[in-house]
PDB file of C-alpha atoms and ligand atoms in Angstrom:
ATOM      1  CA  MET A   1      77.551 -79.221  47.186  1.00  0.00           C
ATOM      2  CA  ARG A   2      74.366 -77.996  45.571  1.00  0.00           C
ATOM      3  CA  ARG A   3      74.846 -74.850  43.540  1.00  0.00           C
ATOM      4  CA  PRO A   4      72.351 -72.209  44.645  1.00  0.00           C
ATOM      5  CA  MET A   5      69.907 -70.847  42.096  1.00  0.00           C
ATOM      6  CA  VAL A   6      67.897 -67.658  41.981  1.00  0.00           C
ATOM      7  CA  ALA A   7      65.102 -67.664  39.426  1.00  0.00           C
ATOM      8  CA  GLY A   8      62.933 -64.659  38.580  1.00  0.00           C
ATOM      9  CA  ASN A   9      59.341 -65.443  37.675  1.00  0.00           C
ATOM     10  CA  TRP A  10      58.156 -62.275  35.988  1.00  0.00           C
ATOM     11  CA  LYS A  11      54.598 -63.622  35.732  1.00  0.00           C
ATOM     12  CA  MET A  12      52.401 -61.497  33.413  1.00  0.00           C
ATOM     13  CA  ASN A  13      54.499 -58.348  33.680  1.00  0.00           C
ATOM     14  CA  GLY A  14      56.657 -56.250  31.436  1.00  0.00           C
ATOM     15  CA  THR A  15      56.812 -54.394  28.152  1.00  0.00           C
ATOM     16  CA  GLN A  16      59.788 -54.826  25.839  1.00  0.00           C
ATOM     17  CA  ALA A  17      61.245 -51.579  27.186  1.00  0.00           C
ATOM     18  CA  GLU A  18      60.804 -52.670  30.808  1.00  0.00           C
ATOM     19  CA  ALA A  19      62.280 -56.064  30.075  1.00  0.00           C
ATOM     20  CA  ALA A  20      65.271 -54.463  28.347  1.00  0.00           C
ATOM     21  CA  ALA A  21      65.928 -52.256  31.372  1.00  0.00           C
ATOM     22  CA  LEU A  22      65.589 -55.205  33.735  1.00  0.00           C
ATOM     23  CA  VAL A  23      67.865 -57.524  31.777  1.00  0.00           C
ATOM     24  CA  GLY A  24      70.391 -54.736  31.197  1.00  0.00           C
ATOM     25  CA  GLY A  25      70.438 -53.880  34.886  1.00  0.00           C
ATOM     26  CA  ILE A  26      70.892 -57.506  35.933  1.00  0.00           C
ATOM     27  CA  GLU A  27      73.754 -57.940  33.471  1.00  0.00           C
ATOM     28  CA  GLN A  28      75.485 -54.841  34.808  1.00  0.00           C
ATOM     29  CA  GLY A  29      75.213 -55.901  38.427  1.00  0.00           C
ATOM     30  CA  LEU A  30      76.337 -59.484  38.023  1.00  0.00           C
ATOM     31  CA  ALA A  31      79.907 -58.882  39.108  1.00  0.00           C
ATOM     32  CA  GLY A  32      78.838 -58.985  42.753  1.00  0.00           C
ATOM     33  CA  VAL A  33      77.128 -62.362  42.356  1.00  0.00           C
ATOM     34  CA  ARG A  34      79.648 -65.119  42.869  1.00  0.00           C
ATOM     35  CA  HIS A  35      78.513 -68.592  42.111  1.00  0.00           C
ATOM     36  CA  ALA A  36      74.730 -68.647  42.165  1.00  0.00           C
ATOM     37  CA  GLU A  37      73.037 -69.712  38.957  1.00  0.00           C
ATOM     38  CA  ILE A  38      70.671 -66.997  37.728  1.00  0.00           C
ATOM     39  CA  LEU A  39      67.577 -67.607  35.637  1.00  0.00           C
ATOM     40  CA  VAL A  40      64.837 -65.306  34.397  1.00  0.00           C
ATOM     41  CA  CYS A  41      61.415 -66.512  33.275  1.00  0.00           C
ATOM     42  CA  PRO A  42      59.704 -63.824  31.189  1.00  0.00           C
ATOM     43  CA  PRO A  43      56.212 -64.115  29.715  1.00  0.00           C
ATOM     44  CA  TYR A  44      56.260 -66.188  26.503  1.00  0.00           C
ATOM     45  CA  ILE A  45      56.034 -63.202  24.193  1.00  0.00           C
ATOM     46  CA  LEU A  46      59.198 -61.663  25.629  1.00  0.00           C
ATOM     47  CA  VAL A  47      61.251 -64.864  25.424  1.00  0.00           C
ATOM     48  CA  PRO A  48      62.672 -64.137  21.929  1.00  0.00           C
ATOM     49  CA  VAL A  49      63.985 -60.666  22.833  1.00  0.00           C
ATOM     50  CA  VAL A  50      65.274 -61.808  26.219  1.00  0.00           C
ATOM     51  CA  ALA A  51      67.045 -64.678  24.458  1.00  0.00           C
ATOM     52  CA  GLU A  52      68.678 -62.215  22.113  1.00  0.00           C
ATOM     53  CA  TRP A  53      69.772 -59.875  24.891  1.00  0.00           C
ATOM     54  CA  LEU A  54      71.094 -62.656  27.104  1.00  0.00           C
ATOM     55  CA  SER A  55      72.890 -64.599  24.418  1.00  0.00           C
ATOM     56  CA  GLY A  56      76.395 -65.274  25.744  1.00  0.00           C
ATOM     57  CA  SER A  57      75.480 -64.138  29.273  1.00  0.00           C
ATOM     58  CA  ARG A  58      75.790 -66.293  32.385  1.00  0.00           C
ATOM     59  CA  VAL A  59      72.114 -65.552  33.037  1.00  0.00           C
ATOM     60  CA  THR A  60      69.877 -68.222  31.545  1.00  0.00           C
ATOM     61  CA  TRP A  61      66.193 -67.932  30.652  1.00  0.00           C
ATOM     62  CA  GLY A  62      63.168 -70.154  30.809  1.00  0.00           C
ATOM     63  CA  GLY A  63      59.404 -70.397  30.396  1.00  0.00           C
ATOM     64  CA  GLN A  64      56.695 -69.990  33.031  1.00  0.00           C
ATOM     65  CA  ASN A  65      54.584 -72.835  31.661  1.00  0.00           C
ATOM     66  CA  LEU A  66      54.359 -75.190  28.688  1.00  0.00           C
ATOM     67  CA  SER A  67      51.822 -77.451  27.039  1.00  0.00           C
ATOM     68  CA  ALA A  68      51.762 -81.107  27.981  1.00  0.00           C
ATOM     69  CA  HIS A  69      51.437 -81.820  24.234  1.00  0.00           C
ATOM     70  CA  LYS A  70      54.164 -81.886  21.626  1.00  0.00           C
ATOM     71  CA  SER A  71      52.391 -79.973  18.821  1.00  0.00           C
ATOM     72  CA  GLY A  72      49.102 -79.704  17.004  1.00  0.00           C
ATOM     73  CA  ALA A  73      45.646 -78.233  17.419  1.00  0.00           C
ATOM     74  CA  TYR A  74      46.017 -76.573  20.824  1.00  0.00           C
ATOM     75  CA  THR A  75      45.141 -72.946  20.176  1.00  0.00           C
ATOM     76  CA  GLY A  76      47.004 -70.513  22.366  1.00  0.00           C
ATOM     77  CA  GLU A  77      49.450 -73.067  23.741  1.00  0.00           C
ATOM     78  CA  ILE A  78      53.257 -73.184  23.607  1.00  0.00           C
ATOM     79  CA  SER A  79      55.215 -76.420  23.510  1.00  0.00           C
ATOM     80  CA  GLY A  80      58.449 -77.353  25.191  1.00  0.00           C
ATOM     81  CA  SER A  81      60.238 -77.659  21.868  1.00  0.00           C
ATOM     82  CA  MET A  82      59.225 -74.076  21.018  1.00  0.00           C
ATOM     83  CA  LEU A  83      60.811 -72.920  24.268  1.00  0.00           C
ATOM     84  CA  ARG A  84      63.930 -74.929  23.435  1.00  0.00           C
ATOM     85  CA  ASP A  85      63.985 -73.347  19.989  1.00  0.00           C
ATOM     86  CA  PHE A  86      64.381 -69.969  21.711  1.00  0.00           C
ATOM     87  CA  GLY A  87      67.152 -71.144  23.985  1.00  0.00           C
ATOM     88  CA  CYS A  88      65.176 -71.780  27.168  1.00  0.00           C
ATOM     89  CA  SER A  89      66.986 -74.082  29.571  1.00  0.00           C
ATOM     90  CA  HIS A  90      64.265 -74.337  32.238  1.00  0.00           C
ATOM     91  CA  VAL A  91      60.510 -74.136  32.580  1.00  0.00           C
ATOM     92  CA  ILE A  92      58.297 -73.634  35.622  1.00  0.00           C
ATOM     93  CA  VAL A  93      55.614 -76.309  35.977  1.00  0.00           C
ATOM     94  CA  GLY A  94      52.715 -76.464  38.386  1.00  0.00           C
ATOM     95  CA  HIS A  95      52.938 -72.926  39.704  1.00  0.00           C
ATOM     96  CA  SER A  96      50.121 -72.443  42.217  1.00  0.00           C
ATOM     97  CA  GLU A  97      48.586 -69.767  39.992  1.00  0.00           C
ATOM     98  CA  ARG A  98      48.353 -72.351  37.177  1.00  0.00           C
ATOM     99  CA  ARG A  99      46.879 -74.889  39.569  1.00  0.00           C
ATOM    100  CA  ALA A 100      44.362 -72.505  41.145  1.00  0.00           C
ATOM    101  CA  LEU A 101      43.392 -70.232  38.242  1.00  0.00           C
ATOM    102  CA  TYR A 102      43.757 -72.597  35.280  1.00  0.00           C
ATOM    103  CA  GLY A 103      42.678 -75.833  36.893  1.00  0.00           C
ATOM    104  CA  GLU A 104      45.943 -77.725  36.485  1.00  0.00           C
ATOM    105  CA  SER A 105      45.669 -81.001  38.365  1.00  0.00           C
ATOM    106  CA  ASP A 106      48.548 -82.980  39.859  1.00  0.00           C
ATOM    107  CA  GLN A 107      48.251 -85.272  36.845  1.00  0.00           C
ATOM    108  CA  THR A 108      48.466 -82.400  34.327  1.00  0.00           C
ATOM    109  CA  VAL A 109      51.464 -80.992  36.149  1.00  0.00           C
ATOM    110  CA  ALA A 110      53.150 -84.392  36.048  1.00  0.00           C
ATOM    111  CA  GLU A 111      52.498 -84.613  32.298  1.00  0.00           C
ATOM    112  CA  LYS A 112      53.948 -81.146  31.779  1.00  0.00           C
ATOM    113  CA  PHE A 113      56.981 -82.118  33.846  1.00  0.00           C
ATOM    114  CA  ARG A 114      57.529 -85.122  31.586  1.00  0.00           C
ATOM    115  CA  ALA A 115      56.917 -83.084  28.423  1.00  0.00           C
ATOM    116  CA  ALA A 116      59.572 -80.598  29.549  1.00  0.00           C
ATOM    117  CA  GLN A 117      62.183 -83.260  30.187  1.00  0.00           C
ATOM    118  CA  SER A 118      61.410 -85.016  26.923  1.00  0.00           C
ATOM    119  CA  VAL A 119      62.773 -81.997  25.039  1.00  0.00           C
ATOM    120  CA  GLY A 120      65.678 -81.313  27.385  1.00  0.00           C
ATOM    121  CA  LEU A 121      64.136 -78.561  29.493  1.00  0.00           C
ATOM    122  CA  VAL A 122      64.789 -78.683  33.221  1.00  0.00           C
ATOM    123  CA  PRO A 123      61.420 -78.438  34.958  1.00  0.00           C
ATOM    124  CA  ILE A 124      61.089 -76.323  38.088  1.00  0.00           C
ATOM    125  CA  LEU A 125      58.269 -78.148  39.843  1.00  0.00           C
ATOM    126  CA  CYS A 126      56.271 -75.915  42.186  1.00  0.00           C
ATOM    127  CA  VAL A 127      54.555 -77.383  45.207  1.00  0.00           C
ATOM    128  CA  GLY A 128      52.902 -75.742  48.187  1.00  0.00           C
ATOM    129  CA  GLU A 129      49.858 -75.580  50.400  1.00  0.00           C
ATOM    130  CA  THR A 130      47.141 -72.964  50.775  1.00  0.00           C
ATOM    131  CA  LEU A 131      46.532 -71.141  54.050  1.00  0.00           C
ATOM    132  CA  ALA A 132      43.497 -73.319  54.807  1.00  0.00           C
ATOM    133  CA  GLU A 133      45.580 -76.440  54.231  1.00  0.00           C
ATOM    134  CA  ARG A 134      48.350 -75.176  56.519  1.00  0.00           C
ATOM    135  CA  GLU A 135      45.858 -74.296  59.216  1.00  0.00           C
ATOM    136  CA  ALA A 136      44.374 -77.781  58.931  1.00  0.00           C
ATOM    137  CA  SER A 137      47.896 -79.233  59.396  1.00  0.00           C
ATOM    138  CA  GLN A 138      47.754 -80.593  55.839  1.00  0.00           C
ATOM    139  CA  THR A 139      51.001 -79.043  54.573  1.00  0.00           C
ATOM    140  CA  GLU A 140      52.982 -82.274  54.349  1.00  0.00           C
ATOM    141  CA  THR A 141      50.041 -84.251  52.970  1.00  0.00           C
ATOM    142  CA  VAL A 142      49.498 -81.730  50.168  1.00  0.00           C
ATOM    143  CA  VAL A 143      53.164 -81.348  49.285  1.00  0.00           C
ATOM    144  CA  ALA A 144      53.636 -85.132  49.312  1.00  0.00           C
ATOM    145  CA  ARG A 145      50.627 -85.604  47.018  1.00  0.00           C
ATOM    146  CA  GLN A 146      51.921 -82.998  44.545  1.00  0.00           C
ATOM    147  CA  LEU A 147      55.406 -84.502  44.587  1.00  0.00           C
ATOM    148  CA  ASP A 148      54.288 -88.122  44.396  1.00  0.00           C
ATOM    149  CA  ALA A 149      52.148 -87.500  41.295  1.00  0.00           C
ATOM    150  CA  VAL A 150      55.264 -86.434  39.415  1.00  0.00           C
ATOM    151  CA  VAL A 151      57.511 -89.172  40.752  1.00  0.00           C
ATOM    152  CA  LYS A 152      54.877 -91.768  39.925  1.00  0.00           C
ATOM    153  CA  LEU A 153      54.694 -90.671  36.295  1.00  0.00           C
ATOM    154  CA  ALA A 154      58.311 -89.670  35.639  1.00  0.00           C
ATOM    155  CA  GLY A 155      60.214 -91.870  38.085  1.00  0.00           C
ATOM    156  CA  ILE A 156      62.644 -90.900  40.831  1.00  0.00           C
ATOM    157  CA  ALA A 157      65.610 -90.751  38.429  1.00  0.00           C
ATOM    158  CA  ALA A 158      63.842 -87.885  36.617  1.00  0.00           C
ATOM    159  CA  MET A 159      64.271 -85.749  39.731  1.00  0.00           C
ATOM    160  CA  ASP A 160      67.987 -85.682  38.984  1.00  0.00           C
ATOM    161  CA  ASN A 161      67.197 -83.377  36.086  1.00  0.00           C
ATOM    162  CA  ALA A 162      64.727 -81.193  37.856  1.00  0.00           C
ATOM    163  CA  ILE A 163      64.395 -78.507  40.498  1.00  0.00           C
ATOM    164  CA  VAL A 164      61.656 -78.295  43.092  1.00  0.00           C
ATOM    165  CA  ALA A 165      60.289 -74.993  44.356  1.00  0.00           C
ATOM    166  CA  TYR A 166      58.374 -74.911  47.617  1.00  0.00           C
ATOM    167  CA  GLU A 167      55.938 -72.021  47.372  1.00  0.00           C
ATOM    168  CA  PRO A 168      53.373 -71.810  50.143  1.00  0.00           C
ATOM    169  CA  VAL A 169      50.362 -70.208  48.458  1.00  0.00           C
ATOM    170  CA  TRP A 170      49.707 -67.959  51.462  1.00  0.00           C
ATOM    171  CA  ALA A 171      53.161 -66.409  51.072  1.00  0.00           C
ATOM    172  CA  ILE A 172      52.902 -65.593  47.361  1.00  0.00           C
ATOM    173  CA  GLY A 173      52.497 -61.910  46.634  1.00  0.00           C
ATOM    174  CA  THR A 174      51.216 -61.291  50.145  1.00  0.00           C
ATOM    175  CA  GLY A 175      54.346 -59.927  51.767  1.00  0.00           C
ATOM    176  CA  ARG A 176      53.887 -62.692  54.312  1.00  0.00           C
ATOM    177  CA  THR A 177      57.017 -64.809  53.977  1.00  0.00           C
ATOM    178  CA  ALA A 178      57.337 -68.214  55.582  1.00  0.00           C
ATOM    179  CA  THR A 179      59.808 -67.987  58.430  1.00  0.00           C
ATOM    180  CA  PRO A 180      63.169 -69.602  57.663  1.00  0.00           C
ATOM    181  CA  GLU A 181      62.186 -72.385  60.109  1.00  0.00           C
ATOM    182  CA  GLN A 182      58.800 -72.994  58.481  1.00  0.00           C
ATOM    183  CA  ALA A 183      60.379 -73.153  55.026  1.00  0.00           C
ATOM    184  CA  GLN A 184      63.287 -75.326  56.162  1.00  0.00           C
ATOM    185  CA  SER A 185      60.915 -77.786  57.748  1.00  0.00           C
ATOM    186  CA  VAL A 186      59.012 -78.344  54.478  1.00  0.00           C
ATOM    187  CA  HIS A 187      62.211 -78.422  52.415  1.00  0.00           C
ATOM    188  CA  ALA A 188      63.615 -81.101  54.709  1.00  0.00           C
ATOM    189  CA  PHE A 189      60.353 -83.016  54.400  1.00  0.00           C
ATOM    190  CA  ILE A 190      60.550 -82.924  50.579  1.00  0.00           C
ATOM    191  CA  ARG A 191      64.149 -84.130  50.600  1.00  0.00           C
ATOM    192  CA  ALA A 192      63.395 -86.888  53.093  1.00  0.00           C
ATOM    193  CA  ARG A 193      60.414 -88.092  51.106  1.00  0.00           C
ATOM    194  CA  LEU A 194      62.480 -88.400  47.932  1.00  0.00           C
ATOM    195  CA  ALA A 195      65.341 -89.961  49.896  1.00  0.00           C
ATOM    196  CA  GLN A 196      63.055 -92.905  50.634  1.00  0.00           C
ATOM    197  CA  LEU A 197      63.336 -93.672  46.916  1.00  0.00           C
ATOM    198  CA  SER A 198      66.894 -92.499  46.270  1.00  0.00           C
ATOM    199  CA  ALA A 199      69.167 -90.911  48.833  1.00  0.00           C
ATOM    200  CA  THR A 200      71.559 -89.800  46.085  1.00  0.00           C
ATOM    201  CA  VAL A 201      68.910 -88.063  44.007  1.00  0.00           C
ATOM    202  CA  ALA A 202      67.437 -86.398  47.103  1.00  0.00           C
ATOM    203  CA  GLU A 203      70.819 -85.124  48.229  1.00  0.00           C
ATOM    204  CA  ARG A 204      71.603 -83.595  44.821  1.00  0.00           C
ATOM    205  CA  LEU A 205      68.164 -82.036  44.272  1.00  0.00           C
ATOM    206  CA  ARG A 206      67.951 -78.289  44.500  1.00  0.00           C
ATOM    207  CA  ILE A 207      64.904 -77.088  46.402  1.00  0.00           C
ATOM    208  CA  LEU A 208      64.112 -73.400  46.004  1.00  0.00           C
ATOM    209  CA  TYR A 209      61.870 -71.364  48.271  1.00  0.00           C
ATOM    210  CA  GLY A 210      59.328 -68.945  46.792  1.00  0.00           C
ATOM    211  CA  GLY A 211      56.865 -66.579  48.422  1.00  0.00           C
ATOM    212  CA  SER A 212      57.583 -62.911  49.176  1.00  0.00           C
ATOM    213  CA  VAL A 213      61.361 -63.319  49.017  1.00  0.00           C
ATOM    214  CA  LYS A 214      63.004 -59.896  49.209  1.00  0.00           C
ATOM    215  CA  ALA A 215      66.507 -58.560  49.670  1.00  0.00           C
ATOM    216  CA  ALA A 216      65.682 -58.127  53.366  1.00  0.00           C
ATOM    217  CA  ASN A 217      64.821 -61.787  54.070  1.00  0.00           C
ATOM    218  CA  ALA A 218      66.794 -63.676  51.408  1.00  0.00           C
ATOM    219  CA  GLN A 219      69.958 -64.255  53.384  1.00  0.00           C
ATOM    220  CA  GLN A 220      68.160 -65.813  56.347  1.00  0.00           C
ATOM    221  CA  LEU A 221      66.117 -68.093  54.112  1.00  0.00           C
ATOM    222  CA  PHE A 222      69.087 -69.158  51.991  1.00  0.00           C
ATOM    223  CA  GLY A 223      71.073 -69.832  55.158  1.00  0.00           C
ATOM    224  CA  GLN A 224      68.875 -72.851  55.923  1.00  0.00           C
ATOM    225  CA  PRO A 225      70.474 -76.208  55.150  1.00  0.00           C
ATOM    226  CA  ASP A 226      67.801 -77.436  52.716  1.00  0.00           C
ATOM    227  CA  ILE A 227      67.043 -74.132  50.972  1.00  0.00           C
ATOM    228  CA  ASP A 228      69.091 -73.956  47.796  1.00  0.00           C
ATOM    229  CA  GLY A 229      67.947 -70.605  46.474  1.00  0.00           C
ATOM    230  CA  GLY A 230      64.727 -68.889  45.530  1.00  0.00           C
ATOM    231  CA  LEU A 231      61.969 -68.499  42.999  1.00  0.00           C
ATOM    232  CA  ILE A 232      61.226 -64.806  43.055  1.00  0.00           C
ATOM    233  CA  GLY A 233      58.046 -63.084  41.875  1.00  0.00           C
ATOM    234  CA  GLY A 234      57.518 -59.396  42.633  1.00  0.00           C
ATOM    235  CA  ALA A 235      61.089 -58.664  43.681  1.00  0.00           C
ATOM    236  CA  SER A 236      62.436 -60.085  40.416  1.00  0.00           C
ATOM    237  CA  LEU A 237      60.980 -57.073  38.596  1.00  0.00           C
ATOM    238  CA  ASP A 238      63.217 -54.670  40.498  1.00  0.00           C
ATOM    239  CA  VAL A 239      66.858 -54.738  39.415  1.00  0.00           C
ATOM    240  CA  GLU A 240      68.351 -53.755  42.762  1.00  0.00           C
ATOM    241  CA  GLU A 241      66.150 -56.095  44.791  1.00  0.00           C
ATOM    242  CA  PHE A 242      66.767 -59.001  42.452  1.00  0.00           C
ATOM    243  CA  LEU A 243      70.533 -58.469  42.415  1.00  0.00           C
ATOM    244  CA  ALA A 244      70.622 -58.239  46.197  1.00  0.00           C
ATOM    245  CA  ILE A 245      68.753 -61.551  46.390  1.00  0.00           C
ATOM    246  CA  CYS A 246      71.231 -63.068  43.916  1.00  0.00           C
ATOM    247  CA  ARG A 247      74.117 -61.861  46.064  1.00  0.00           C
ATOM    248  CA  ALA A 248      72.501 -63.337  49.152  1.00  0.00           C
ATOM    249  CA  ALA A 249      72.477 -66.722  47.392  1.00  0.00           C
ATOM    250  CA  GLY A 250      76.199 -66.583  46.855  1.00  0.00           C
TER     251      GLY A 250
HETATM  252  P1  LIG B   1      56.245 -63.314  45.117  1.00  0.00           P
HETATM  253  O1  LIG B   1      57.743 -63.309  45.235  1.00  0.00           O
HETATM  254  O2  LIG B   1      55.712 -62.110  44.399  1.00  0.00           O
HETATM  255  O3  LIG B   1      55.576 -63.601  46.410  1.00  0.00           O
HETATM  256  O4  LIG B   1      55.878 -64.546  44.137  1.00  0.00           O
HETATM  257  C1  LIG B   1      56.455 -65.772  44.363  1.00  0.00           C
HETATM  258  C2  LIG B   1      56.171 -66.650  43.210  1.00  0.00           C
HETATM  259  O5  LIG B   1      55.039 -67.012  42.966  1.00  0.00           O
HETATM  260  C3  LIG B   1      57.298 -67.039  42.343  1.00  0.00           C
HETATM  261  O6  LIG B   1      56.930 -68.034  41.459  1.00  0.00           O
END
C-alpha cells in the first residue's frame, strides 16, 4: 500500500508571522489526520524558522527548488546540501512555474533531480501539460518526455526514492481542476510507462495530483486508484482548507 501524501507548496507567499500562524494551525489540527504524510514547502527564507517550529512534529518540510550544482559561484542559488542542513526531507523539482518562467529545461530538471538525491533529499518531480498541449492531444507525449528525461539521467531505480506530481498547467491557480477521471488517466499513464522499466518501482511510486485542489474536490481526486495524494498551492495557505485536504487523504 502506498502511503498518501499531502504537500503544501507555499510558492512565494508568507511573512514570518503568517508562516507561524499557518504552521501552528496545522500542528493543532493534526489529530484528525490519520495516516497521510504531511509536508510543507515554504520559500527558502522561511525554511529555518519552519524547521525550528516543526522540529519533533510529524509534519516534515522541504524546498521548492534547488540548484543543480553542489556549491560555488552561483549567486542567488541554494544547494541541496543547504536544504539538508536545515532539515529538509524533500524538494520540489521541475515545477511548471520554474519551467515556464525560469526556463528550466527537461535536462536541467533531471540534473536537479539527481542533485537532490545525491544529498539524500527526496525529489518531488513535477510534470504536466499546458492547455494548448492538452487541446492538441499532446498530454501523454509531453508527460512522457518530461519523465523520460529524468529516468534517462538518473535511472529507473532512482524513482524508488522519488515522488512524481502530475500538475496540468491549465489547472494551476485557475480554479479549474482536472476531473478525477482526467487526472486518473494521466496518473495511470505515468505508472504504466515506468512499469515498462520496473513493475515494482512503478507500483511503489507515489504520484500526487496538483492543480486547484481544495477541500471540496480532494476526496474525489484522492479516491482514484493511481492518485496518492496532492501537491497543494493556494489552498495550502489556509489552515482549515489544508487540514481538510489532509483529512481527505487519510
Ligand atoms: P494551486 O493549488 O494553487 O492550483 O497550485 C498548484 C501547484 O502549483 C502546486 O505546486
